[in-house]
Amino acid sequence: MNIIVCIKRVPETAEVDLLIDKTGKDVVKSGLVFDLNEWDSYAIEEALLLKEKHGGRVTVLSMGGEESNESLRKCLAMGAEDAIRLSDPAFDGSDGYVTARILAEAIRKLPYDLILTGTQAEDDGYGQVGVAIAEILGIPHASLVNKVEIVDRKMKVHRELEAGLEEILELDLPAALTIQTGINEPRYVSIMGIRKVSKKEITALGASDLALKTEEVGLLGSDIRTEKIFLPAVGKGAELLEGNPEEIASKLFDILKDKGGLA
Amino acid sequence: MSTPEVKFAQQFELYGCYQCGKCTGGCPVSLKSKLNVRRLIFEGILEKGLDRTNEREELWDCTTCKTCTLRCPRGIKPMDLIIGMRSALVEDGHIPKTLIDALESVHKHGNPWGKPKDKRIEWTSGLPRNLKVKDFSQGDRAEFLFFVGCTPSFDPRTQEIAQSLVFNLMQAGIDFGILGNEEQCCGNEIRRMGESGLFEELVEANMKCFEAHQIKQILTSCPHGFNVFKNEYPQEKLTVLHSTQLLAQCLEGGKLSFRQEINKVVTYHDPCFLGKQNGIFDEPRTLIQAIPGLTLKELDRSRERSLCCEGGGGRMWVESSSNTSQRLSEIRVRDAVELGVEILVTACPLCVLTLEDAVKTTGHEKTLQVMDVNELVSIALGRSKTGSQ
């Protein structure tokens, strides 16, 4: 079984005080720490678990500059066989559809039975690329997947729906799935593990290798353009509790008690 | 001959073991965990049994207190075997999620607490405003580097230890500086979690940083950092002191005098990484006993026999398989209460956290206080509790 996993390197922003850059269309990235997109770490782990069970090869793909090699290498250290980076200055500014188009053109050149992506990316959060790849390639897809079973050339997948509902779908292979967090426990990648794959070659492909014209990709080829990015204005109604942790906990307790939050 | 079991037996020289069981007898977690050090070595010698490393979640119960290694009459190092087995698990990647988070955080942010690098010096905002601490990363130079450590840098409770030590050092007229946001994890816990590659990277980066800032003498309040710098970093390049050593020297040399009476009965808990592993038993006691009005009582299990608090060896980030209804820190707190003391003093931020939690879970908040010796000393030197001078 040949499994392709599409991954993205993203900045970690949870504990950071973010600033908007001069263009007003992006955040200031200097000083940020980057890592493999969290959803993608579950996708690569799921691919490796399926490979361990059914045999085959896992290939990781990422669209991005040379810095993306870091995340691709992390996947190689986890146990993927091959890594391909799709890199071209013309790709800059690609929207979700165009990104899917670029990835799909690369996937067409490879043998594949299953394509996995994360459900969404931590940075732009579009959640489009996985399902768009499936549409472009004309194969079935399922999103928000939290369980995968493969029997012969068919696949049973569980989808995580709202209100605690779960849906089971049957799909024919080849197919594309977007993987939800929690489907597995992504393995740790040790520094020794990274060192072992540090010399492994990562193939780089550009627009011409994928027979894509520069006007079809990047900002030129995209229908969606970022107009503005901003931090929401501070609203009213929020009360920030101050003090040491014990004082804050005690104030919070009083508020919950006063408002009837405690039975 | 290349199976992992044979490798373990040879690498850790297990063949010398005569199964006396002193290791397991002294192991503080043996009363609450499946971890049986003697048996682990036996299985290692038989060249079987150590193959199912993945199923041995009890390997994460070890606190790396080193009692087994220190007691072994044959000079075997069971603690190193456990760390070696953990390394195999780490390389395999199948380790508890909370440990993965801590290790990845060290790799990405230089600390195991998931905090951004540029917030490392936020603890200094608790210092009096007019007080200027030298910062090597800002070009300042000083005789000593006060290596704060990840826990006192980021944890609100133990930040008070760092703040107290700054006060104490200033009172003693010590020329010291911090590394600011350039400080990163010392690696002591990382090595003990079995992440040897990450440990190597930390040593290399930290040594480069020390050399770049011409740092030759390091001072820590945390025994974990003290241990690793003293014993596991390039020996010839650094002089390493625990804060209690330097302050005891200052006291004896007349550079410090305790003006403030503290009319309390206290006991002292020896941290494993300071006491049994590095032989520093007297300096903290010298400081405590010099405080006017104060009475020091000894716990039955003190000095070399001190009971581990379970904060070491990565245990701050993993509960593992051990029986949580029987925390060793709770036993320790009950011993202190039975002794009739009002303050349980220690000299380690991790011990402070585990013991203070145990004071709360055993319901002794009103009768027993937990303090670092640096905090106690700062009060004796006249520092008011609010942090101002």
Short mmCIF file of C-alpha atoms in Angstrom, two decimals, chain B residues 72-365:
data_model
loop_
_atom_site.label_atom_id
_atom_site.label_comp_id
_atom_site.label_asym_id
_atom_site.label_seq_id
_atom_site.Cartn_x
_atom_site.Cartn_y
_atom_site.Cartn_z
CA CYS B 72 25.41 -1.34 45.37
CA PRO B 73 28.32 -3.24 46.98
CA ARG B 74 29.46 -4.41 43.53
CA GLY B 75 29.67 -0.97 41.97
CA ILE B 76 26.93 -1.69 39.45
CA LYS B 77 24.92 1.29 38.24
CA PRO B 78 21.28 0.23 38.09
CA MET B 79 20.09 3.82 37.62
CA ASP B 80 22.15 4.04 34.43
CA LEU B 81 20.54 0.79 33.22
CA ILE B 82 17.09 2.30 33.72
CA ILE B 83 18.12 5.48 31.88
CA GLY B 84 19.58 3.29 29.11
CA MET B 85 16.32 1.37 28.80
CA ARG B 86 14.42 4.67 28.71
CA SER B 87 16.73 5.77 25.88
CA ALA B 88 15.63 2.76 23.86
CA LEU B 89 12.00 3.78 24.43
CA VAL B 90 12.72 7.39 23.51
CA GLU B 91 14.40 6.35 20.24
CA ASP B 92 11.48 4.10 19.49
CA GLY B 93 9.21 7.09 20.09
CA HIS B 94 6.59 5.33 22.17
CA ILE B 95 6.70 7.22 25.46
CA PRO B 96 3.99 8.92 27.56
CA LYS B 97 2.45 11.97 25.90
CA THR B 98 3.28 14.29 28.80
CA LEU B 99 6.96 13.41 28.44
CA ILE B 100 6.79 14.05 24.68
CA ASP B 101 5.38 17.49 25.41
CA ALA B 102 8.15 18.27 27.90
CA LEU B 103 10.93 17.03 25.58
CA GLU B 104 9.55 18.82 22.51
CA SER B 105 9.21 21.99 24.55
CA VAL B 106 12.88 21.79 25.53
CA HIS B 107 13.83 21.26 21.89
CA LYS B 108 11.72 24.18 20.68
CA HIS B 109 11.65 26.64 23.57
CA GLY B 110 14.63 25.61 25.72
CA ASN B 111 12.42 24.75 28.70
CA PRO B 112 10.13 21.81 29.54
CA TRP B 113 7.22 24.02 30.66
CA GLY B 114 5.96 25.04 27.19
CA LYS B 115 6.81 28.71 27.72
CA PRO B 116 8.24 31.03 25.03
CA LYS B 117 11.96 31.78 25.26
CA ASP B 118 11.43 35.52 25.49
CA LYS B 119 9.42 35.20 28.70
CA ARG B 120 12.23 33.58 30.63
CA ILE B 121 13.17 36.69 32.59
CA GLU B 122 9.61 37.52 33.63
CA TRP B 123 10.44 36.31 37.16
CA THR B 124 12.62 39.40 37.57
CA SER B 125 9.49 41.57 37.48
CA GLY B 126 8.90 40.34 41.04
CA LEU B 127 12.12 42.05 42.17
CA PRO B 128 12.11 45.57 43.64
CA ARG B 129 12.01 48.12 40.81
CA ASN B 130 15.20 49.92 41.78
CA LEU B 131 17.17 46.69 41.84
CA LYS B 132 19.31 46.06 38.79
CA VAL B 133 20.47 42.51 38.17
CA LYS B 134 23.43 42.13 35.82
CA ASP B 135 22.65 40.27 32.61
CA PHE B 136 25.44 38.53 30.67
CA SER B 137 23.25 38.45 27.55
CA GLN B 138 23.14 42.27 27.65
CA GLY B 139 26.92 42.53 27.76
CA ASP B 140 27.33 42.70 31.55
CA ARG B 141 30.15 40.71 33.15
CA ALA B 142 30.26 39.26 36.66
CA GLU B 143 32.20 36.83 38.83
CA PHE B 144 29.34 34.31 39.05
CA LEU B 145 26.57 33.28 36.71
CA PHE B 146 23.37 32.70 38.67
CA PHE B 147 21.86 29.97 36.49
CA VAL B 148 18.20 30.31 37.45
CA GLY B 149 16.89 27.10 35.87
CA CYS B 150 13.62 26.41 34.06
CA THR B 151 11.39 25.84 37.08
CA PRO B 152 12.31 28.95 39.13
CA SER B 153 12.19 30.96 35.89
CA PHE B 154 8.63 30.04 34.94
CA ASP B 155 6.80 28.51 37.89
CA PRO B 156 5.12 31.23 39.98
CA ARG B 157 5.74 29.50 43.33
CA THR B 158 9.41 28.79 42.79
CA GLN B 159 10.08 32.18 41.18
CA GLU B 160 10.10 33.33 44.80
CA ILE B 161 13.19 31.16 45.40
CA ALA B 162 15.05 32.92 42.59
CA GLN B 163 13.94 36.32 43.90
CA SER B 164 15.05 35.41 47.44
CA LEU B 165 18.45 34.26 46.22
CA VAL B 166 18.97 37.54 44.35
CA PHE B 167 18.27 39.37 47.61
CA ASN B 168 20.65 37.12 49.55
CA LEU B 169 23.46 37.51 47.03
CA MET B 170 23.10 41.29 47.06
CA GLN B 171 23.19 41.30 50.86
CA ALA B 172 26.40 39.25 50.76
CA GLY B 173 27.91 41.58 48.17
CA ILE B 174 28.40 38.83 45.61
CA ASP B 175 29.14 39.95 42.05
CA PHE B 176 26.73 37.92 39.95
CA GLY B 177 24.70 38.08 36.75
CA ILE B 178 21.99 36.09 35.00
CA LEU B 179 21.85 34.92 31.39
CA GLY B 180 18.52 36.61 30.68
CA ASN B 181 16.54 35.13 27.83
CA GLU B 182 19.67 33.33 26.60
CA GLU B 183 19.44 30.85 29.45
CA GLN B 184 18.04 27.48 28.46
CA CYS B 185 17.47 24.03 29.98
CA CYS B 186 20.49 22.55 31.81
CA GLY B 187 19.57 19.05 30.58
CA ASN B 188 19.73 17.19 33.91
CA GLU B 189 16.17 15.88 33.64
CA ILE B 190 16.43 15.44 29.86
CA ARG B 191 19.34 13.04 30.21
CA ARG B 192 17.48 11.10 32.89
CA MET B 193 14.40 10.84 30.69
CA GLY B 194 16.66 9.01 28.23
CA GLU B 195 16.88 11.74 25.55
CA SER B 196 20.66 11.55 25.19
CA GLY B 197 20.76 13.31 21.80
CA LEU B 198 18.89 16.33 23.10
CA PHE B 199 21.11 16.35 26.19
CA GLU B 200 24.24 16.47 23.98
CA GLU B 201 22.79 19.40 22.05
CA LEU B 202 22.01 21.29 25.27
CA VAL B 203 25.51 20.75 26.67
CA GLU B 204 27.06 21.95 23.44
CA ALA B 205 24.85 25.04 23.18
CA ASN B 206 25.21 25.93 26.87
CA MET B 207 29.00 25.54 26.84
CA LYS B 208 29.20 27.77 23.77
CA CYS B 209 27.06 30.34 25.54
CA PHE B 210 29.16 30.20 28.75
CA GLU B 211 32.36 30.58 26.74
CA ALA B 212 30.98 33.46 24.69
CA HIS B 213 30.17 35.36 27.89
CA GLN B 214 33.42 34.31 29.64
CA ILE B 215 31.50 32.50 32.37
CA LYS B 216 33.67 30.30 34.57
CA GLN B 217 31.74 30.08 37.84
CA ILE B 218 28.14 28.93 38.01
CA LEU B 219 25.79 29.23 40.91
CA THR B 220 22.41 27.48 41.07
CA SER B 221 19.54 27.30 43.52
CA CYS B 222 18.36 24.08 41.86
CA PRO B 223 20.29 20.90 42.80
CA HIS B 224 19.37 19.35 39.44
CA GLY B 225 21.23 22.03 37.50
CA PHE B 226 24.01 21.95 40.09
CA ASN B 227 24.42 18.19 39.60
CA VAL B 228 24.55 18.24 35.83
CA PHE B 229 26.93 21.22 35.54
CA LYS B 230 29.22 19.78 38.21
CA ASN B 231 29.28 16.16 37.08
CA GLU B 232 28.17 15.89 33.48
CA TYR B 233 29.44 19.03 31.72
CA PRO B 234 33.12 19.40 30.67
CA GLN B 235 34.76 19.31 34.09
CA GLU B 236 37.82 21.48 33.62
CA LYS B 237 35.99 24.53 32.34
CA LEU B 238 33.48 25.29 35.09
CA THR B 239 33.40 25.81 38.83
CA VAL B 240 29.93 25.01 40.10
CA LEU B 241 28.41 25.98 43.42
CA HIS B 242 25.03 25.42 44.97
CA SER B 243 23.63 28.56 46.57
CA THR B 244 23.81 26.98 50.03
CA GLN B 245 27.57 26.43 49.63
CA LEU B 246 28.26 30.02 48.66
CA LEU B 247 25.95 31.49 51.30
CA ALA B 248 27.42 29.26 54.04
CA GLN B 249 30.89 30.50 53.01
CA CYS B 250 29.66 34.09 53.19
CA LEU B 251 28.18 33.47 56.62
CA GLU B 252 31.39 31.97 57.94
CA GLY B 253 33.41 34.77 56.38
CA GLY B 254 31.25 37.36 58.11
CA LYS B 255 29.75 38.71 54.89
CA LEU B 256 26.24 37.81 56.01
CA SER B 257 24.58 38.31 59.35
CA PHE B 258 21.09 37.24 60.28
CA ARG B 259 19.35 40.13 62.02
CA GLN B 260 15.79 38.91 61.94
CA GLU B 261 14.68 36.35 64.52
CA ILE B 262 12.53 33.51 63.24
CA ASN B 263 10.87 31.89 66.22
CA LYS B 264 9.90 28.65 64.54
CA VAL B 265 10.63 24.95 64.83
CA VAL B 266 11.78 23.63 61.48
CA THR B 267 13.15 20.49 59.87
CA TYR B 268 15.27 20.06 56.78
CA HIS B 269 14.53 17.71 53.87
CA ASP B 270 17.71 16.72 51.97
CA PRO B 271 17.10 16.88 48.21
CA CYS B 272 18.50 13.74 46.50
CA PHE B 273 20.51 15.68 43.92
CA LEU B 274 22.13 17.87 46.57
CA GLY B 275 22.49 15.43 49.48
CA LYS B 276 23.02 11.79 48.65
CA GLN B 277 24.26 12.45 45.11
CA ASN B 278 26.64 15.31 45.84
CA GLY B 279 27.35 15.09 49.56
CA ILE B 280 26.07 18.55 50.46
CA PHE B 281 24.45 17.96 53.83
CA ASP B 282 26.08 20.47 56.17
CA GLU B 283 25.90 23.81 54.33
CA PRO B 284 22.09 24.10 54.35
CA ARG B 285 22.07 23.10 58.02
CA THR B 286 24.79 25.64 58.84
CA LEU B 287 22.61 28.37 57.36
CA ILE B 288 19.43 27.20 59.09
CA GLN B 289 21.09 26.82 62.50
CA ALA B 290 22.64 30.29 62.35
CA ILE B 291 19.20 31.93 62.22
CA PRO B 292 18.37 33.43 65.63
CA GLY B 293 15.29 32.07 67.39
CA LEU B 294 15.01 29.06 65.14
CA THR B 295 15.08 25.41 66.28
CA LEU B 296 16.14 22.68 63.83
CA LYS B 297 14.85 19.16 64.40
CA GLU B 298 16.07 16.25 62.28
CA LEU B 299 13.77 13.85 60.46
CA ASP B 300 14.46 10.18 61.12
CA ARG B 301 15.26 9.67 57.44
CA SER B 302 17.75 12.47 56.88
CA ARG B 303 21.08 13.05 55.10
CA GLU B 304 22.05 9.94 53.03
CA ARG B 305 18.81 8.22 54.03
CA SER B 306 16.56 11.11 53.00
CA LEU B 307 13.29 9.99 51.39
CA CYS B 308 12.97 11.05 47.74
CA CYS B 309 10.07 13.45 46.99
CA GLU B 310 9.49 11.91 43.51
CA GLY B 311 10.22 15.14 41.64
CA GLY B 312 13.35 13.94 39.79
CA GLY B 313 14.19 11.91 36.70
CA GLY B 314 11.41 13.39 34.60
CA ARG B 315 8.75 12.61 37.20
CA MET B 316 7.61 16.24 37.19
CA TRP B 317 6.08 15.39 33.80
CA VAL B 318 4.82 11.84 34.20
CA GLU B 319 2.66 10.01 36.71
CA SER B 320 3.29 6.63 35.07
CA SER B 321 2.14 3.41 36.70
CA SER B 322 2.90 4.22 40.30
CA ASN B 323 0.19 4.20 42.92
CA THR B 324 -0.75 7.86 43.27
CA SER B 325 -2.65 7.31 46.48
CA GLN B 326 0.68 6.89 48.20
CA ARG B 327 2.93 9.76 47.24
CA LEU B 328 6.31 9.77 48.94
CA SER B 329 6.03 13.54 49.42
CA GLU B 330 2.90 12.89 51.52
CA ILE B 331 4.82 10.42 53.68
CA ARG B 332 7.49 13.09 54.06
CA VAL B 333 4.94 15.73 55.07
CA ARG B 334 3.33 13.38 57.61
CA ASP B 335 6.80 12.67 59.07
CA ALA B 336 7.37 16.42 59.45
CA VAL B 337 3.96 16.94 61.07
CA GLU B 338 4.66 14.08 63.47
CA LEU B 339 7.97 15.68 64.35
CA GLY B 340 5.99 18.75 65.39
CA VAL B 341 7.66 21.31 63.13
CA GLU B 342 6.12 24.44 61.65
CA ILE B 343 8.30 24.76 58.55
CA LEU B 344 9.59 22.01 56.28
CA VAL B 345 12.72 23.51 54.76
CA THR B 346 14.44 22.15 51.68
CA ALA B 347 16.92 23.42 49.09
CA CYS B 348 15.38 22.47 45.77
CA PRO B 349 12.56 24.02 43.70
CA LEU B 350 11.23 20.62 42.63
CA CYS B 351 11.13 19.40 46.26
CA VAL B 352 9.29 22.62 47.20
CA LEU B 353 6.63 21.90 44.58
CA THR B 354 6.09 18.24 45.43
CA LEU B 355 6.15 18.85 49.20
CA GLU B 356 3.85 21.85 49.02
CA ASP B 357 1.35 19.84 46.96
CA ALA B 358 1.54 17.13 49.59
CA VAL B 359 0.88 19.64 52.38
CA LYS B 360 -2.33 20.58 50.53
CA THR B 361 -3.44 17.02 49.72
CA THR B 362 -2.87 15.87 53.29
CA GLY B 363 -4.74 18.89 54.68
CA HIS B 364 -1.86 20.41 56.66
CA GLU B 365 -1.91 23.87 55.10
#
